[in-house]
GROMACS .gro file of C-alpha atoms in nm:
model
  280
    1MET     CA    1   0.830  -0.788   1.839
    2LEU     CA    2   1.193  -0.813   1.914
    3LYS     CA    3   1.338  -0.491   1.767
    4ARG     CA    4   1.580  -0.321   1.995
    5THR     CA    5   1.454   0.018   2.130
    6ALA     CA    6   1.581   0.276   2.372
    7ALA     CA    7   1.303   0.199   2.612
    8MET     CA    8   1.450  -0.144   2.668
    9LEU     CA    9   1.799  -0.032   2.770
   10ALA     CA   10   1.726  -0.004   3.142
   11ALA     CA   11   1.606  -0.363   3.171
   12ALA     CA   12   1.863  -0.501   2.939
   13ALA     CA   13   2.112  -0.625   3.188
   14VAL     CA   14   1.837  -0.818   3.392
   15THR     CA   15   1.678  -0.950   3.079
   16ILE     CA   16   2.012  -1.073   2.932
   17THR     CA   17   2.115  -1.238   3.246
   18ALA     CA   18   1.795  -1.430   3.266
   19ALA     CA   19   1.799  -1.533   2.912
   20LEU     CA   20   2.156  -1.653   2.939
   21THR     CA   21   2.085  -1.846   3.259
   22LEU     CA   22   1.782  -2.016   3.096
   23THR     CA   23   1.974  -2.111   2.781
   24ALA     CA   24   2.272  -2.248   2.974
   25GLY     CA   25   2.036  -2.442   3.204
   26THR     CA   26   1.856  -2.613   2.922
   27ALA     CA   27   2.132  -2.672   2.671
   28THR     CA   28   2.203  -3.026   2.773
   29ALA     CA   29   1.837  -3.117   2.743
   30ALA     CA   30   1.825  -3.028   2.378
   31PRO     CA   31   1.874  -3.305   2.115
   32ARG     CA   32   2.230  -3.337   1.986
   33PRO     CA   33   2.245  -3.118   1.668
   34ASP     CA   34   2.365  -3.268   1.341
   35VAL     CA   35   2.511  -2.931   1.234
   36SER     CA   36   2.707  -2.696   1.450
   37VAL     CA   37   2.537  -2.356   1.421
   38THR     CA   38   2.773  -2.072   1.489
   39LEU     CA   39   2.753  -1.697   1.449
   40ALA     CA   40   2.916  -1.729   1.101
   41SER     CA   41   2.738  -1.519   0.830
   42THR     CA   42   2.527  -1.336   1.096
   43ILE     CA   43   2.497  -0.965   1.077
   44ALA     CA   44   2.464  -0.701   1.346
   45LEU     CA   45   2.235  -0.420   1.261
   46ASP     CA   46   2.188  -0.106   1.473
   47ASP     CA   47   1.870  -0.228   1.634
   48CYS     CA   48   1.816  -0.589   1.504
   49SER     CA   49   1.993  -0.904   1.381
   50ALA     CA   50   2.032  -1.028   1.022
   51SER     CA   51   2.221  -1.282   0.816
   52LEU     CA   52   2.403  -1.324   0.494
   53VAL     CA   53   2.192  -1.562   0.290
   54ARG     CA   54   2.145  -1.718  -0.061
   55TYR     CA   55   1.869  -1.870  -0.241
   56PRO     CA   56   1.907  -2.244  -0.334
   57THR     CA   57   1.971  -2.133  -0.689
   58SER     CA   58   2.195  -1.840  -0.625
   59GLN     CA   59   2.528  -1.808  -0.810
   60ASP     CA   60   2.855  -1.689  -0.660
   61THR     CA   61   2.856  -1.394  -0.902
   62ASP     CA   62   2.511  -1.275  -0.781
   63GLN     CA   63   2.470  -0.983  -0.560
   64ALA     CA   64   2.477  -1.094  -0.198
   65LEU     CA   65   2.160  -1.098   0.007
   66MET     CA   66   2.079  -1.000   0.363
   67LEU     CA   67   1.774  -1.140   0.553
   68THR     CA   68   1.607  -0.980   0.859
   69ALA     CA   69   1.257  -0.914   0.989
   70GLY     CA   70   1.010  -0.689   0.818
   71HIS     CA   71   0.970  -0.480   1.131
   72CYS     CA   72   1.350  -0.414   1.124
   73TYR     CA   73   1.311  -0.203   0.806
   74GLU     CA   74   1.498   0.122   0.854
   75GLY     CA   75   1.202   0.331   0.738
   76GLY     CA   76   0.978   0.210   1.014
   77GLU     CA   77   0.741  -0.091   1.067
   78PRO     CA   78   0.526  -0.153   0.754
   79SER     CA   79   0.157  -0.111   0.838
   80ALA     CA   80  -0.074  -0.407   0.804
   81GLY     CA   81  -0.147  -0.467   0.441
   82GLN     CA   82   0.170  -0.286   0.318
   83VAL     CA   83   0.432  -0.442   0.096
   84LEU     CA   84   0.760  -0.270   0.002
   85GLN     CA   85   0.954  -0.389  -0.311
   86ASN     CA   86   1.263  -0.261  -0.486
   87VAL     CA   87   1.318   0.033  -0.261
   88ALA     CA   88   1.663   0.212  -0.254
   89SER     CA   89   1.831   0.159   0.066
   90SER     CA   90   2.154   0.253   0.244
   91ARG     CA   91   2.120  -0.007   0.534
   92SER     CA   92   2.454  -0.133   0.661
   93GLY     CA   93   2.555  -0.394   0.914
   94THR     CA   94   2.854  -0.568   1.061
   95LEU     CA   95   2.936  -0.917   0.930
   96LEU     CA   96   3.053  -1.166   1.192
   97ASP     CA   97   3.262  -1.484   1.194
   98ALA     CA   98   3.193  -1.810   1.370
   99ASN     CA   99   3.310  -1.669   1.706
  100GLY     CA  100   3.122  -1.334   1.681
  101ASN     CA  101   3.436  -1.138   1.569
  102GLN     CA  102   3.362  -0.842   1.338
  103LEU     CA  103   3.488  -0.900   0.982
  104GLY     CA  104   3.378  -0.577   0.820
  105THR     CA  105   3.078  -0.374   0.709
  106VAL     CA  106   2.829  -0.487   0.445
  107GLN     CA  107   2.624  -0.236   0.274
  108ALA     CA  108   2.277  -0.267   0.108
  109ASP     CA  109   2.164  -0.060  -0.185
  110LYS     CA  110   1.815  -0.195  -0.234
  111LEU     CA  111   1.546  -0.341  -0.017
  112LEU     CA  112   1.420  -0.617  -0.242
  113TYR     CA  113   1.108  -0.698  -0.042
  114ALA     CA  114   0.965  -0.628   0.311
  115THR     CA  115   0.628  -0.677   0.479
  116MET     CA  116   0.464  -0.746   0.803
  117THR     CA  117   0.153  -0.881   0.652
  118ASN     CA  118   0.099  -1.267   0.674
  119THR     CA  119   0.472  -1.296   0.754
  120ASP     CA  120   0.748  -1.056   0.891
  121VAL     CA  121   1.046  -1.058   0.664
  122ALA     CA  122   1.276  -0.827   0.473
  123VAL     CA  123   1.538  -0.914   0.209
  124TYR     CA  124   1.805  -0.673   0.098
  125GLU     CA  125   2.045  -0.669  -0.187
  126LEU     CA  126   2.409  -0.588  -0.092
  127THR     CA  127   2.659  -0.387  -0.301
  128ASP     CA  128   2.911  -0.692  -0.298
  129THR     CA  129   2.865  -1.024  -0.466
  130PHE     CA  130   2.881  -1.354  -0.286
  131ALA     CA  131   3.226  -1.418  -0.444
  132SER     CA  132   3.354  -1.075  -0.336
  133LEU     CA  133   3.261  -1.144   0.028
  134ALA     CA  134   3.408  -1.488   0.019
  135SER     CA  135   3.727  -1.337  -0.120
  136GLN     CA  136   3.742  -1.055   0.151
  137TYR     CA  137   3.620  -1.239   0.451
  138GLY     CA  138   3.590  -1.607   0.382
  139ALA     CA  139   3.216  -1.562   0.435
  140THR     CA  140   2.983  -1.837   0.319
  141PRO     CA  141   2.614  -1.744   0.311
  142LEU     CA  142   2.351  -1.954   0.474
  143THR     CA  143   2.108  -2.119   0.228
  144LEU     CA  144   1.737  -2.063   0.253
  145SER     CA  145   1.548  -2.390   0.258
  146ALA     CA  146   1.301  -2.449  -0.017
  147SER     CA  147   1.087  -2.674   0.202
  148HIS     CA  148   0.843  -2.633   0.477
  149PRO     CA  149   1.011  -2.708   0.812
  150THR     CA  150   0.916  -3.002   1.021
  151SER     CA  151   0.760  -3.008   1.369
  152GLY     CA  152   0.998  -3.155   1.625
  153ASP     CA  153   1.321  -3.050   1.453
  154THR     CA  154   1.584  -2.882   1.657
  155ILE     CA  155   1.637  -2.523   1.559
  156ALA     CA  156   1.906  -2.264   1.637
  157ILE     CA  157   1.868  -1.885   1.636
  158PRO     CA  158   2.202  -1.706   1.616
  159SER     CA  159   2.180  -1.343   1.684
  160GLY     CA  160   2.444  -1.104   1.538
  161TYR     CA  161   2.323  -0.821   1.754
  162TRP     CA  162   2.384  -1.011   2.078
  163ASP     CA  163   2.665  -1.270   1.969
  164GLN     CA  164   2.441  -1.530   2.127
  165THR     CA  165   2.258  -1.840   1.993
  166TRP     CA  166   1.945  -1.985   2.129
  167SER     CA  167   1.841  -2.346   2.067
  168CYS     CA  168   1.530  -2.540   2.111
  169THR     CA  169   1.280  -2.784   1.949
  170LEU     CA  170   1.024  -2.658   1.692
  171ASN     CA  171   0.693  -2.711   1.861
  172GLY     CA  172   0.470  -2.714   1.562
  173PHE     CA  173   0.306  -2.430   1.380
  174ALA     CA  174   0.061  -2.161   1.460
  175GLY     CA  175  -0.205  -2.109   1.188
  176THR     CA  176  -0.274  -1.746   1.280
  177VAL     CA  177  -0.078  -1.532   1.518
  178GLU     CA  178  -0.178  -1.164   1.596
  179GLU     CA  179   0.023  -0.887   1.750
  180ASP     CA  180  -0.129  -0.539   1.763
  181GLN     CA  181  -0.230  -0.450   1.403
  182TRP     CA  182  -0.040  -0.734   1.231
  183THR     CA  183  -0.148  -1.094   1.160
  184TRP     CA  184   0.095  -1.373   1.054
  185HIS     CA  185   0.013  -1.722   0.923
  186ASP     CA  186   0.184  -2.067   0.969
  187SER     CA  187   0.426  -1.924   1.206
  188LEU     CA  188   0.708  -2.128   1.367
  189ARG     CA  189   0.629  -2.199   1.735
  190TYR     CA  190   0.941  -2.228   1.948
  191GLY     CA  191   0.962  -2.481   2.230
  192LEU     CA  192   0.933  -2.300   2.555
  193SER     CA  193   1.262  -2.440   2.681
  194GLY     CA  194   1.576  -2.280   2.532
  195CYS     CA  195   1.445  -2.007   2.296
  196SER     CA  196   1.359  -1.721   2.522
  197VAL     CA  197   1.462  -1.471   2.264
  198ILE     CA  198   1.510  -1.111   2.355
  199GLY     CA  199   1.496  -0.749   2.204
  200GLY     CA  200   1.758  -0.712   1.941
  201SER     CA  201   1.734  -1.072   1.816
  202SER     CA  202   1.460  -0.978   1.572
  203GLY     CA  203   1.568  -1.082   1.219
  204SER     CA  204   1.803  -1.361   1.336
  205PRO     CA  205   1.790  -1.661   1.107
  206VAL     CA  206   1.617  -1.969   1.236
  207VAL     CA  207   1.840  -2.264   1.139
  208ASP     CA  208   1.734  -2.620   1.113
  209THR     CA  209   2.028  -2.796   1.279
  210SER     CA  210   1.976  -3.124   1.082
  211THR     CA  211   2.051  -2.940   0.761
  212GLY     CA  212   2.213  -2.617   0.835
  213GLN     CA  213   1.960  -2.436   0.630
  214VAL     CA  214   1.752  -2.135   0.716
  215VAL     CA  215   1.384  -2.216   0.774
  216GLY     CA  216   1.264  -1.894   0.931
  217VAL     CA  217   1.344  -1.550   1.060
  218ASN     CA  218   1.306  -1.465   1.431
  219ASN     CA  219   1.004  -1.249   1.486
  220THR     CA  220   0.846  -1.216   1.844
  221ILE     CA  221   0.781  -1.341   2.191
  222ASN     CA  222   0.503  -1.291   2.430
  223GLU     CA  223   0.679  -1.078   2.694
  224ASP     CA  224   0.412  -0.994   2.957
  225GLY     CA  225   0.136  -1.249   2.913
  226GLN     CA  226  -0.102  -0.997   2.760
  227MET     CA  227  -0.338  -1.094   2.479
  228CYS     CA  228  -0.261  -0.977   2.119
  229THR     CA  229  -0.098  -0.655   2.221
  230LEU     CA  230   0.225  -0.518   2.104
  231ASN     CA  231   0.513  -0.746   2.214
  232ASN     CA  232   0.248  -0.997   2.339
  233PRO     CA  233   0.143  -1.206   2.033
  234CYS     CA  234  -0.156  -1.449   2.067
  235GLU     CA  235  -0.266  -1.746   1.865
  236VAL     CA  236  -0.610  -1.729   1.697
  237ALA     CA  237  -0.809  -2.053   1.646
  238SER     CA  238  -1.031  -2.118   1.344
  239ASP     CA  239  -1.339  -2.015   1.560
  240GLY     CA  240  -1.178  -1.683   1.658
  241THR     CA  241  -1.080  -1.798   2.005
  242THR     CA  242  -0.752  -1.641   2.111
  243THR     CA  243  -0.491  -1.774   2.350
  244GLU     CA  244  -0.164  -1.644   2.481
  245THR     CA  245   0.138  -1.806   2.652
  246GLN     CA  246   0.381  -1.584   2.829
  247GLY     CA  247   0.736  -1.665   2.709
  248GLN     CA  248   0.604  -1.814   2.374
  249GLY     CA  249   0.831  -1.717   2.094
  250TYR     CA  250   0.756  -1.726   1.723
  251GLY     CA  251   0.940  -1.713   1.386
  252GLN     CA  252   0.821  -1.670   1.026
  253GLU     CA  253   0.885  -1.916   0.753
  254THR     CA  254   1.131  -1.820   0.482
  255TYR     CA  255   1.070  -2.094   0.225
  256TRP     CA  256   0.792  -1.863   0.111
  257ILE     CA  257   1.048  -1.640  -0.054
  258THR     CA  258   1.175  -1.934  -0.273
  259THR     CA  259   0.817  -1.979  -0.409
  260CYS     CA  260   0.833  -1.634  -0.564
  261LEU     CA  261   1.166  -1.646  -0.744
  262ASN     CA  262   1.159  -1.618  -1.123
  263SER     CA  263   1.401  -1.748  -1.383
  264SER     CA  264   1.625  -1.450  -1.312
  265ASN     CA  265   1.634  -1.526  -0.930
  266ALA     CA  266   1.435  -1.211  -0.868
  267ILE     CA  267   1.138  -1.190  -0.625
  268ASP     CA  268   0.844  -1.176  -0.855
  269LEU     CA  269   0.503  -1.176  -0.685
  270THR     CA  270   0.316  -1.282  -1.003
  271VAL     CA  271   0.498  -1.614  -1.011
  272SER     CA  272   0.247  -1.910  -0.991
  273GLY     CA  273   0.238  -2.047  -0.636
  274CYS     CA  274   0.408  -1.743  -0.483
  275LEU     CA  275   0.323  -1.737  -0.108
  276LEU     CA  276   0.449  -1.382  -0.026
  277PRO     CA  277   0.158  -1.121  -0.013
  278SER     CA  278   0.147  -0.856  -0.277
  279GLY     CA  279  -0.021  -0.591  -0.070
  280SER     CA  280  -0.356  -0.428  -0.060
   0.00000   0.00000   0.00000
């Protein structure tokens, strides 16, 4: 996983330099994007990245939403099988503009949903409405796509924590990914060229550059070439065979969230067709 930890600080300078060099060296090889993806509406947390998002059916008067990874939950990584819903929160983050400049602090008062089971996602409700943030900062939320992403599309991963964006081609989907105690399904598989994401980029939105909509949340990368261990995810075939690729990054799909919205735009795990897990 890509949460920023104290143990990573000593190696940060080397890692960042390598990642920036790789990204710069491969930028010209990526297909020309249809939408310019910037740092606008990204959010820097104290140990992760996040973004200001809306559902396809959100209204300006609704409470604003913050998307990040489930393992970025301030109460600690949810255990396998655990689902958190409607939990009081005081999580705050720094909202950025297109150039990575700080606009101000956004404050959550409720964790609407978080899990690391089948997926790795967290959605917070903020104390401001979308209209209020637009008035204060000119901030426009990113929209969650309601559709399954498409293999071969170009994606961008803007990180509020690092003020940096990675870009690559979506190299299909991994049916089952395992890392330590956690298992995820239908994960986004990043192309190996251009998306060498690093610690602190967890929770960044994965944006389809053809639409500008969010199709996933940045989740993890195999750092050391190990098999299915912490920070070394592996893919599991239908026959149970496991494979790992050092440097292979993954994201988790966010259209799942839209399948669970009720008529009040609330996450309701009893909605027919809801893909989010309801816990054990």
